[in-house]
Amino acid sequence: MFISLQLLHMSVFSQSFSPCGRFLAAGNNYGEIAVFSLSAALSPDASEASQKPILNFTAHDGPVFSLLSTDTHLLSAGNGEISAWSWAELIKKVRISCSVNDNSLIVGGGDNNIHIMDMETGIFKSVLKGHTDYIHCLCFKEREEEILSGGEDGAVRIWDARTNRPVHCIEVFKYEECARPQFGKWISCLATDSDWMLCGGGPSLSLWHLRSMSPTSVFPLPGCQREAVFYQDLIMSVGEGPHVSHCLHGGTVKAQIPCTPSSLNTLALNLKNSEHRVMTVGGSSHQIDVFTNFSYRAFSLSF
Amino acid sequence: NIIIIVIKRFAVIAKSQSITPESCEVRVYNEEVELEDRDPQQDYMLYKDTCADLAKLMAEIQELKSSGAKSVEIEERHRQCSVHFITLKKLNRLAHMRLKKGRDQTHEAKQRVDVLHLQLQNLLYEVMHLQKEISKCLEFKSQHEEIELVSEEEFFQEAPAEISRPHVTRDDNHQLTLARLDWELEQRKRLAEQYKMSLARKEKIQKAIEQKREYLSSLQPGLQNIMQASLPVQEYLSMPFEQMQKQAEVARHLPPPLYVLLVQAAAYGQACDKTLSVNISGDVDEAKALSRRPEDSQEDESDSDAEEEQQNTKRRRATVGVQLEDKRKAMLRRHPLSLCVDLKCKDGSVLHLFFYYLMNLNILTVKTKVSTATDLSGAVSAGELLNSESLLNCLYASDHGKETPNPANRYQFDKVGITTFADYVSDLGHPYVWVQKLGGLQFSSDGAQNVIFALSASHMEKTMKLLRGRLQARLALHKQFSSLEHSIIPVSSECQHLFPAKVVSGLTRWTMMSYQEFTHVLKAGLVCETDLFFMAVVERGTARLLAAVVLNPRYPEVMPLFSLSLHWKGERSGRTEDNLRAMESEVNVFRAELQGPRPGLQLLTNQIQRLCVCLDVYLETESQVCDGSEGPREFPREKMCLRTARGPSRLKPFKYNHPQGFFSHR
């Protein structure tokens, strides 16, 4: 099959499921966002056409590195701008960028700072400074209302969301169990689950206990991980290398499921909709792999 | 009895006697006169009485005879009877006379009636006759009514007074008609005169024309002489009328597709492209011979084939193969005439195209030759570039020229056992689809073939431009390749702005590769067998970057594709590492930037130069990543970069910004 050059050199950087869980939005390096219909792709009479986007539009000039869904909107981050798209309109295959009326949005930027924006008014409320290089990943601990950020400078910083002050700073690369100097010190993935934190990147993917601020398990995964999530009692992570790794809390790698792209940038789990409970991964390819059973790849959506 | 007779005679004499003294004219019996007096009824009663008496007397006689009476009484009675008989006879006579008289009277009356009847008939007949005559007279159309006369008003206006005589004719229709007829006659006589005069004039003019014609035809030989004498003048002024006429003469024997091609190419050359020239070459006499017996040749072949087959099967089997070979040759026969089209380029190189027509297959083929002004130095990798076999491959996308475009040929091939036409292509030329179109041959799916002028015209300009572009691209590549083989990447001044001033990585090798070696490197689907494959090696220090290059025959319309693999501290390739993939993307995708000034012949060299620049950036920023714990870096940072990593895959900044001279991410 002849693939155009564009498709050959496309990479998917971000994904987000719709609030109803029936649609998946994916952003690529050309600045395009494609909306796929999961219900069509998962239905028994799905065809090749249902694995194509129902809507494909150019959202930004540069790559769309980050996509986030609120209850009503899809937020996309491009080169220096954040756009909000109404999910209702996207599902109707119309794209209108409009304002949201929600709470606050935490944005980690290439300017080494974290910005908190009030989504109702669109005004940035505060700035969290501290990182010395750009920020790769952010996550939020709801119970304690803390923000965790990981950056290129190798530090994981924990901020108090109410007072906007730094609470902790963990320099992961300084810990011998995790550090992998041959790769570097940057942290490219972060995930929290109550007291636990996953982080990885240049250093190996490791599970930390936040009370004690120490790594409890280190996962022997070969490449640099770019995204990791907690799912039930598993940890799933993707990164360099064409596979999704399933790991156990103890530190063992249970399985490595092969995928189409040669390296993966983003992993997303559709937990909002029990009918379409899938895991989707995207990376250095124009195809997004869909896992209905998390143990093997079912099919691929294609830009 | 004697008595009776006497009485009879007596009656007769008495009659005759009574007549004579009176009339000579009417002789009638005496008794006839009596007739008028006597009454027929009385006579009838008398007859009856007499008969009754007779009967009575007879009865008495009978009685007397039987009783034996005396004869006197009998005699008496006899006498009485005789008297009665006489009476009876008279009565009979009278009756007859009455009858005759009656008849005569009837006859007379009848005659009178007949005469009258006849008169009546005659009169009736005459009446009828007269009526017919009358009706005939009434219907009579005089010829004069058929003559179209001028209308009355005109007549009165035009005719002179002697003829029209209005005082008479206005009242009398008959006279009017006569007058009009007279006038008509006058006019006709006049017109007849005029006609004769016109005829005479016409004769004269005819003669004059004849004379002039003779004069003109006498000029013809004089003109021929002048034409001959003007030949050297034509050459001097380079207006080759003679040559064109001769070409036109030969062109008459060309098969239709070649003729179409000739006409269109010559027209195009005259109108748009002065550097295009067309010639006909080949054996004209053979062509004439062919055109003389076009139908026979085909039939002859099949007949003779049949005969041969019959003969041969009786003899040895070995000749079948030879005979099949002959059949093949006959099927693939070329027309003796061919066209040669020359396209000259500005730098003096010429692309020669030889067009042939395969008669039985009804397709055109083309062979090429390139002659260059300067001798092309032998660049090893450039061997295939100007190869006449593949020079015109894929001039239009997927037009490989290996198979015949005429679907009907499939059946012909089956008959003589030709499996593919590709075996004969090197001998006969390539049957590209654009060649068929230039010759006006169009093969629709139902096999109908028409020679269409419009088809040829619509494709001519585009094809000539493509051909010229192809030649120039190949020649440019040739020069570039010879430079690349010497490890110099020729970057023209117009494209210098795409690259930084200092580029450390350098090309060390440029070689050709084969299709089999290449399939291991890149997924199939993007390449096919007609592409050209090369391997470029770029080195800097200990790092070696191998780039496999796919060059589509339609370069520079189609971008060459690079597939990279880096040998430095291990082996990485574009399939496994994101940064190498980004480098491939940088080189493969941005055609608008890299193609340089029109016609974009610098694309490949710019791509290679960009590859070197990207390798520089890669190596210099790679050392940045690690923590500096290794010691001196092999590749010190010399390039200015805003950021060395961006995004989750931490891609390097490969985009060069001019004129600031720094690198950034796309």
PDB file of N, CA and C in Angstrom, chain B residues 473-530:
ATOM      1  N   ALA B 473      17.236  16.786 -16.804  1.00  0.00           N
ATOM      2  CA  ALA B 473      17.412  16.264 -15.448  1.00  0.00           C
ATOM      3  C   ALA B 473      18.501  15.206 -15.433  1.00  0.00           C
ATOM      4  N   ARG B 474      18.438  14.314 -16.437  1.00  0.00           N
ATOM      5  CA  ARG B 474      19.428  13.247 -16.453  1.00  0.00           C
ATOM      6  C   ARG B 474      20.832  13.791 -16.676  1.00  0.00           C
ATOM      7  N   LEU B 475      20.953  14.750 -17.560  1.00  0.00           N
ATOM      8  CA  LEU B 475      22.289  15.310 -17.798  1.00  0.00           C
ATOM      9  C   LEU B 475      22.797  16.017 -16.549  1.00  0.00           C
ATOM     10  N   ALA B 476      21.877  16.736 -15.876  1.00  0.00           N
ATOM     11  CA  ALA B 476      22.293  17.429 -14.649  1.00  0.00           C
ATOM     12  C   ALA B 476      22.745  16.411 -13.615  1.00  0.00           C
ATOM     13  N   LEU B 477      21.940  15.335 -13.499  1.00  0.00           N
ATOM     14  CA  LEU B 477      22.311  14.293 -12.537  1.00  0.00           C
ATOM     15  C   LEU B 477      23.665  13.711 -12.874  1.00  0.00           C
ATOM     16  N   HIS B 478      23.885  13.527 -14.173  1.00  0.00           N
ATOM     17  CA  HIS B 478      25.147  12.948 -14.601  1.00  0.00           C
ATOM     18  C   HIS B 478      26.313  13.771 -14.081  1.00  0.00           C
ATOM     19  N   LYS B 479      26.188  15.081 -14.297  1.00  0.00           N
ATOM     20  CA  LYS B 479      27.265  15.962 -13.822  1.00  0.00           C
ATOM     21  C   LYS B 479      27.382  15.905 -12.317  1.00  0.00           C
ATOM     22  N   GLN B 480      26.200  15.906 -11.651  1.00  0.00           N
ATOM     23  CA  GLN B 480      26.227  15.899 -10.189  1.00  0.00           C
ATOM     24  C   GLN B 480      26.864  14.611  -9.685  1.00  0.00           C
ATOM     25  N   PHE B 481      26.528  13.515 -10.343  1.00  0.00           N
ATOM     26  CA  PHE B 481      27.068  12.239  -9.870  1.00  0.00           C
ATOM     27  C   PHE B 481      28.582  12.204  -9.979  1.00  0.00           C
ATOM     28  N   SER B 482      29.084  12.719 -11.093  1.00  0.00           N
ATOM     29  CA  SER B 482      30.539  12.663 -11.219  1.00  0.00           C
ATOM     30  C   SER B 482      31.184  13.522 -10.141  1.00  0.00           C
ATOM     31  N   SER B 483      30.500  14.585  -9.745  1.00  0.00           N
ATOM     32  CA  SER B 483      31.023  15.396  -8.649  1.00  0.00           C
ATOM     33  C   SER B 483      30.889  14.661  -7.326  1.00  0.00           C
ATOM     34  N   LEU B 484      29.731  14.002  -7.123  1.00  0.00           N
ATOM     35  CA  LEU B 484      29.504  13.294  -5.860  1.00  0.00           C
ATOM     36  C   LEU B 484      30.516  12.171  -5.682  1.00  0.00           C
ATOM     37  N   GLU B 485      30.847  11.554  -6.799  1.00  0.00           N
ATOM     38  CA  GLU B 485      31.798  10.449  -6.665  1.00  0.00           C
ATOM     39  C   GLU B 485      33.159  10.934  -6.205  1.00  0.00           C
ATOM     40  N   HIS B 486      33.404  12.210  -6.466  1.00  0.00           N
ATOM     41  CA  HIS B 486      34.642  12.782  -5.944  1.00  0.00           C
ATOM     42  C   HIS B 486      34.442  13.400  -4.583  1.00  0.00           C
ATOM     43  N   SER B 487      33.363  13.034  -3.931  1.00  0.00           N
ATOM     44  CA  SER B 487      33.067  13.491  -2.572  1.00  0.00           C
ATOM     45  C   SER B 487      32.863  14.984  -2.469  1.00  0.00           C
ATOM     46  N   ILE B 488      32.412  15.563  -3.556  1.00  0.00           N
ATOM     47  CA  ILE B 488      32.094  16.988  -3.477  1.00  0.00           C
ATOM     48  C   ILE B 488      30.606  17.124  -3.719  1.00  0.00           C
ATOM     49  N   ILE B 489      29.954  17.834  -2.809  1.00  0.00           N
ATOM     50  CA  ILE B 489      28.518  18.044  -3.013  1.00  0.00           C
ATOM     51  C   ILE B 489      28.362  19.401  -3.696  1.00  0.00           C
ATOM     52  N   PRO B 490      27.939  19.401  -4.947  1.00  0.00           N
ATOM     53  CA  PRO B 490      27.844  20.681  -5.660  1.00  0.00           C
ATOM     54  C   PRO B 490      26.593  21.455  -5.224  1.00  0.00           C
ATOM     55  N   VAL B 491      26.844  22.532  -4.495  1.00  0.00           N
ATOM     56  CA  VAL B 491      25.716  23.372  -4.078  1.00  0.00           C
ATOM     57  C   VAL B 491      25.849  24.704  -4.785  1.00  0.00           C
ATOM     58  N   SER B 492      24.795  25.082  -5.498  1.00  0.00           N
ATOM     59  CA  SER B 492      24.910  26.321  -6.269  1.00  0.00           C
ATOM     60  C   SER B 492      24.715  27.526  -5.365  1.00  0.00           C
ATOM     61  N   SER B 493      25.065  28.662  -5.888  1.00  0.00           N
ATOM     62  CA  SER B 493      25.015  29.876  -5.060  1.00  0.00           C
ATOM     63  C   SER B 493      23.585  30.227  -4.658  1.00  0.00           C
ATOM     64  N   GLU B 494      22.628  29.870  -5.528  1.00  0.00           N
ATOM     65  CA  GLU B 494      21.246  30.222  -5.149  1.00  0.00           C
ATOM     66  C   GLU B 494      20.775  29.448  -3.945  1.00  0.00           C
ATOM     67  N   CYS B 495      21.391  28.311  -3.669  1.00  0.00           N
ATOM     68  CA  CYS B 495      20.917  27.467  -2.583  1.00  0.00           C
ATOM     69  C   CYS B 495      21.780  27.565  -1.347  1.00  0.00           C
ATOM     70  N   GLN B 496      22.777  28.389  -1.396  1.00  0.00           N
ATOM     71  CA  GLN B 496      23.666  28.485  -0.226  1.00  0.00           C
ATOM     72  C   GLN B 496      22.916  28.883   1.023  1.00  0.00           C
ATOM     73  N   HIS B 497      21.841  29.629   0.845  1.00  0.00           N
ATOM     74  CA  HIS B 497      21.147  30.127   2.039  1.00  0.00           C
ATOM     75  C   HIS B 497      20.460  29.036   2.821  1.00  0.00           C
ATOM     76  N   LEU B 498      20.349  27.857   2.192  1.00  0.00           N
ATOM     77  CA  LEU B 498      19.664  26.789   2.921  1.00  0.00           C
ATOM     78  C   LEU B 498      20.545  26.171   3.989  1.00  0.00           C
ATOM     79  N   PHE B 499      21.827  26.376   3.883  1.00  0.00           N
ATOM     80  CA  PHE B 499      22.752  25.656   4.757  1.00  0.00           C
ATOM     81  C   PHE B 499      23.654  26.632   5.495  1.00  0.00           C
ATOM     82  N   PRO B 500      24.131  26.246   6.663  1.00  0.00           N
ATOM     83  CA  PRO B 500      25.083  27.112   7.374  1.00  0.00           C
ATOM     84  C   PRO B 500      26.414  27.157   6.647  1.00  0.00           C
ATOM     85  N   ALA B 501      27.175  28.122   7.001  1.00  0.00           N
ATOM     86  CA  ALA B 501      28.447  28.336   6.287  1.00  0.00           C
ATOM     87  C   ALA B 501      29.378  27.159   6.483  1.00  0.00           C
ATOM     88  N   LYS B 502      29.396  26.632   7.697  1.00  0.00           N
ATOM     89  CA  LYS B 502      30.347  25.566   7.971  1.00  0.00           C
ATOM     90  C   LYS B 502      29.612  24.244   8.108  1.00  0.00           C
ATOM     91  N   VAL B 503      29.988  23.319   7.268  1.00  0.00           N
ATOM     92  CA  VAL B 503      29.421  21.971   7.349  1.00  0.00           C
ATOM     93  C   VAL B 503      30.574  21.007   7.481  1.00  0.00           C
ATOM     94  N   VAL B 504      30.612  20.314   8.632  1.00  0.00           N
ATOM     95  CA  VAL B 504      31.801  19.486   8.889  1.00  0.00           C
ATOM     96  C   VAL B 504      31.646  18.092   8.300  1.00  0.00           C
ATOM     97  N   SER B 505      30.466  17.514   8.456  1.00  0.00           N
ATOM     98  CA  SER B 505      30.285  16.164   7.909  1.00  0.00           C
ATOM     99  C   SER B 505      30.441  16.212   6.414  1.00  0.00           C
ATOM    100  N   GLY B 506      31.028  15.141   5.886  1.00  0.00           N
ATOM    101  CA  GLY B 506      31.257  15.144   4.445  1.00  0.00           C
ATOM    102  C   GLY B 506      30.865  13.829   3.817  1.00  0.00           C
ATOM    103  N   LEU B 507      30.528  13.904   2.535  1.00  0.00           N
ATOM    104  CA  LEU B 507      30.191  12.711   1.775  1.00  0.00           C
ATOM    105  C   LEU B 507      31.467  11.972   1.453  1.00  0.00           C
ATOM    106  N   THR B 508      31.510  10.687   1.761  1.00  0.00           N
ATOM    107  CA  THR B 508      32.716   9.946   1.440  1.00  0.00           C
ATOM    108  C   THR B 508      32.507   8.932   0.340  1.00  0.00           C
ATOM    109  N   ARG B 509      31.251   8.567   0.125  1.00  0.00           N
ATOM    110  CA  ARG B 509      31.059   7.562  -0.918  1.00  0.00           C
ATOM    111  C   ARG B 509      29.705   7.782  -1.588  1.00  0.00           C
ATOM    112  N   TRP B 510      29.683   7.485  -2.864  1.00  0.00           N
ATOM    113  CA  TRP B 510      28.419   7.545  -3.597  1.00  0.00           C
ATOM    114  C   TRP B 510      28.446   6.410  -4.608  1.00  0.00           C
ATOM    115  N   THR B 511      27.619   5.381  -4.367  1.00  0.00           N
ATOM    116  CA  THR B 511      27.641   4.235  -5.277  1.00  0.00           C
ATOM    117  C   THR B 511      26.214   3.844  -5.654  1.00  0.00           C
ATOM    118  N   MET B 512      26.181   3.038  -6.690  1.00  0.00           N
ATOM    119  CA  MET B 512      24.878   2.503  -7.109  1.00  0.00           C
ATOM    120  C   MET B 512      24.565   1.246  -6.343  1.00  0.00           C
ATOM    121  N   MET B 513      23.275   1.009  -6.160  1.00  0.00           N
ATOM    122  CA  MET B 513      22.857  -0.230  -5.518  1.00  0.00           C
ATOM    123  C   MET B 513      21.854  -0.933  -6.409  1.00  0.00           C
ATOM    124  N   SER B 514      21.648  -2.206  -6.104  1.00  0.00           N
ATOM    125  CA  SER B 514      20.651  -2.917  -6.904  1.00  0.00           C
ATOM    126  C   SER B 514      19.353  -3.035  -6.123  1.00  0.00           C
ATOM    127  N   TYR B 515      18.299  -3.399  -6.813  1.00  0.00           N
ATOM    128  CA  TYR B 515      16.969  -3.474  -6.188  1.00  0.00           C
ATOM    129  C   TYR B 515      16.942  -4.493  -5.073  1.00  0.00           C
ATOM    130  N   GLN B 516      17.640  -5.597  -5.242  1.00  0.00           N
ATOM    131  CA  GLN B 516      17.571  -6.643  -4.211  1.00  0.00           C
ATOM    132  C   GLN B 516      18.201  -6.160  -2.916  1.00  0.00           C
ATOM    133  N   GLU B 517      19.349  -5.483  -3.040  1.00  0.00           N
ATOM    134  CA  GLU B 517      19.984  -4.989  -1.814  1.00  0.00           C
ATOM    135  C   GLU B 517      19.086  -3.999  -1.112  1.00  0.00           C
ATOM    136  N   PHE B 518      18.326  -3.292  -1.888  1.00  0.00           N
ATOM    137  CA  PHE B 518      17.557  -2.192  -1.304  1.00  0.00           C
ATOM    138  C   PHE B 518      16.350  -2.665  -0.528  1.00  0.00           C
ATOM    139  N   THR B 519      15.746  -3.753  -0.966  1.00  0.00           N
ATOM    140  CA  THR B 519      14.488  -4.158  -0.324  1.00  0.00           C
ATOM    141  C   THR B 519      14.700  -4.482   1.126  1.00  0.00           C
ATOM    142  N   HIS B 520      15.924  -4.737   1.505  1.00  0.00           N
ATOM    143  CA  HIS B 520      16.136  -5.001   2.918  1.00  0.00           C
ATOM    144  C   HIS B 520      16.099  -3.721   3.730  1.00  0.00           C
ATOM    145  N   VAL B 521      16.370  -2.668   3.044  1.00  0.00           N
ATOM    146  CA  VAL B 521      16.526  -1.428   3.796  1.00  0.00           C
ATOM    147  C   VAL B 521      15.193  -0.725   3.996  1.00  0.00           C
ATOM    148  N   LEU B 522      14.377  -0.730   3.015  1.00  0.00           N
ATOM    149  CA  LEU B 522      13.158   0.066   3.108  1.00  0.00           C
ATOM    150  C   LEU B 522      11.960  -0.792   2.760  1.00  0.00           C
ATOM    151  N   LYS B 523      10.863  -0.485   3.421  1.00  0.00           N
ATOM    152  CA  LYS B 523       9.650  -1.250   3.124  1.00  0.00           C
ATOM    153  C   LYS B 523       9.301  -1.114   1.650  1.00  0.00           C
ATOM    154  N   ALA B 524       8.904  -2.232   1.104  1.00  0.00           N
ATOM    155  CA  ALA B 524       8.410  -2.168  -0.272  1.00  0.00           C
ATOM    156  C   ALA B 524       7.078  -1.419  -0.294  1.00  0.00           C
ATOM    157  N   GLY B 525       6.664  -0.993  -1.389  1.00  0.00           N
ATOM    158  CA  GLY B 525       5.449  -0.183  -1.483  1.00  0.00           C
ATOM    159  C   GLY B 525       5.806   1.234  -1.849  1.00  0.00           C
ATOM    160  N   LEU B 526       6.991   1.662  -1.414  1.00  0.00           N
ATOM    161  CA  LEU B 526       7.425   2.988  -1.817  1.00  0.00           C
ATOM    162  C   LEU B 526       8.377   2.914  -2.986  1.00  0.00           C
ATOM    163  N   VAL B 527       8.883   1.751  -3.261  1.00  0.00           N
ATOM    164  CA  VAL B 527       9.843   1.615  -4.355  1.00  0.00           C
ATOM    165  C   VAL B 527       9.341   0.556  -5.311  1.00  0.00           C
ATOM    166  N   CYS B 528       9.791   0.687  -6.537  1.00  0.00           N
ATOM    167  CA  CYS B 528       9.513  -0.394  -7.466  1.00  0.00           C
ATOM    168  C   CYS B 528      10.725  -0.608  -8.342  1.00  0.00           C
ATOM    169  N   GLU B 529      10.656  -1.642  -9.167  1.00  0.00           N
ATOM    170  CA  GLU B 529      11.867  -2.069  -9.848  1.00  0.00           C
ATOM    171  C   GLU B 529      12.448  -1.064 -10.808  1.00  0.00           C
ATOM    172  N   THR B 530      11.603  -0.159 -11.287  1.00  0.00           N
ATOM    173  CA  THR B 530      12.129   0.787 -12.268  1.00  0.00           C
ATOM    174  C   THR B 530      12.901   1.928 -11.630  1.00  0.00           C
TER     175      THR B 530
END
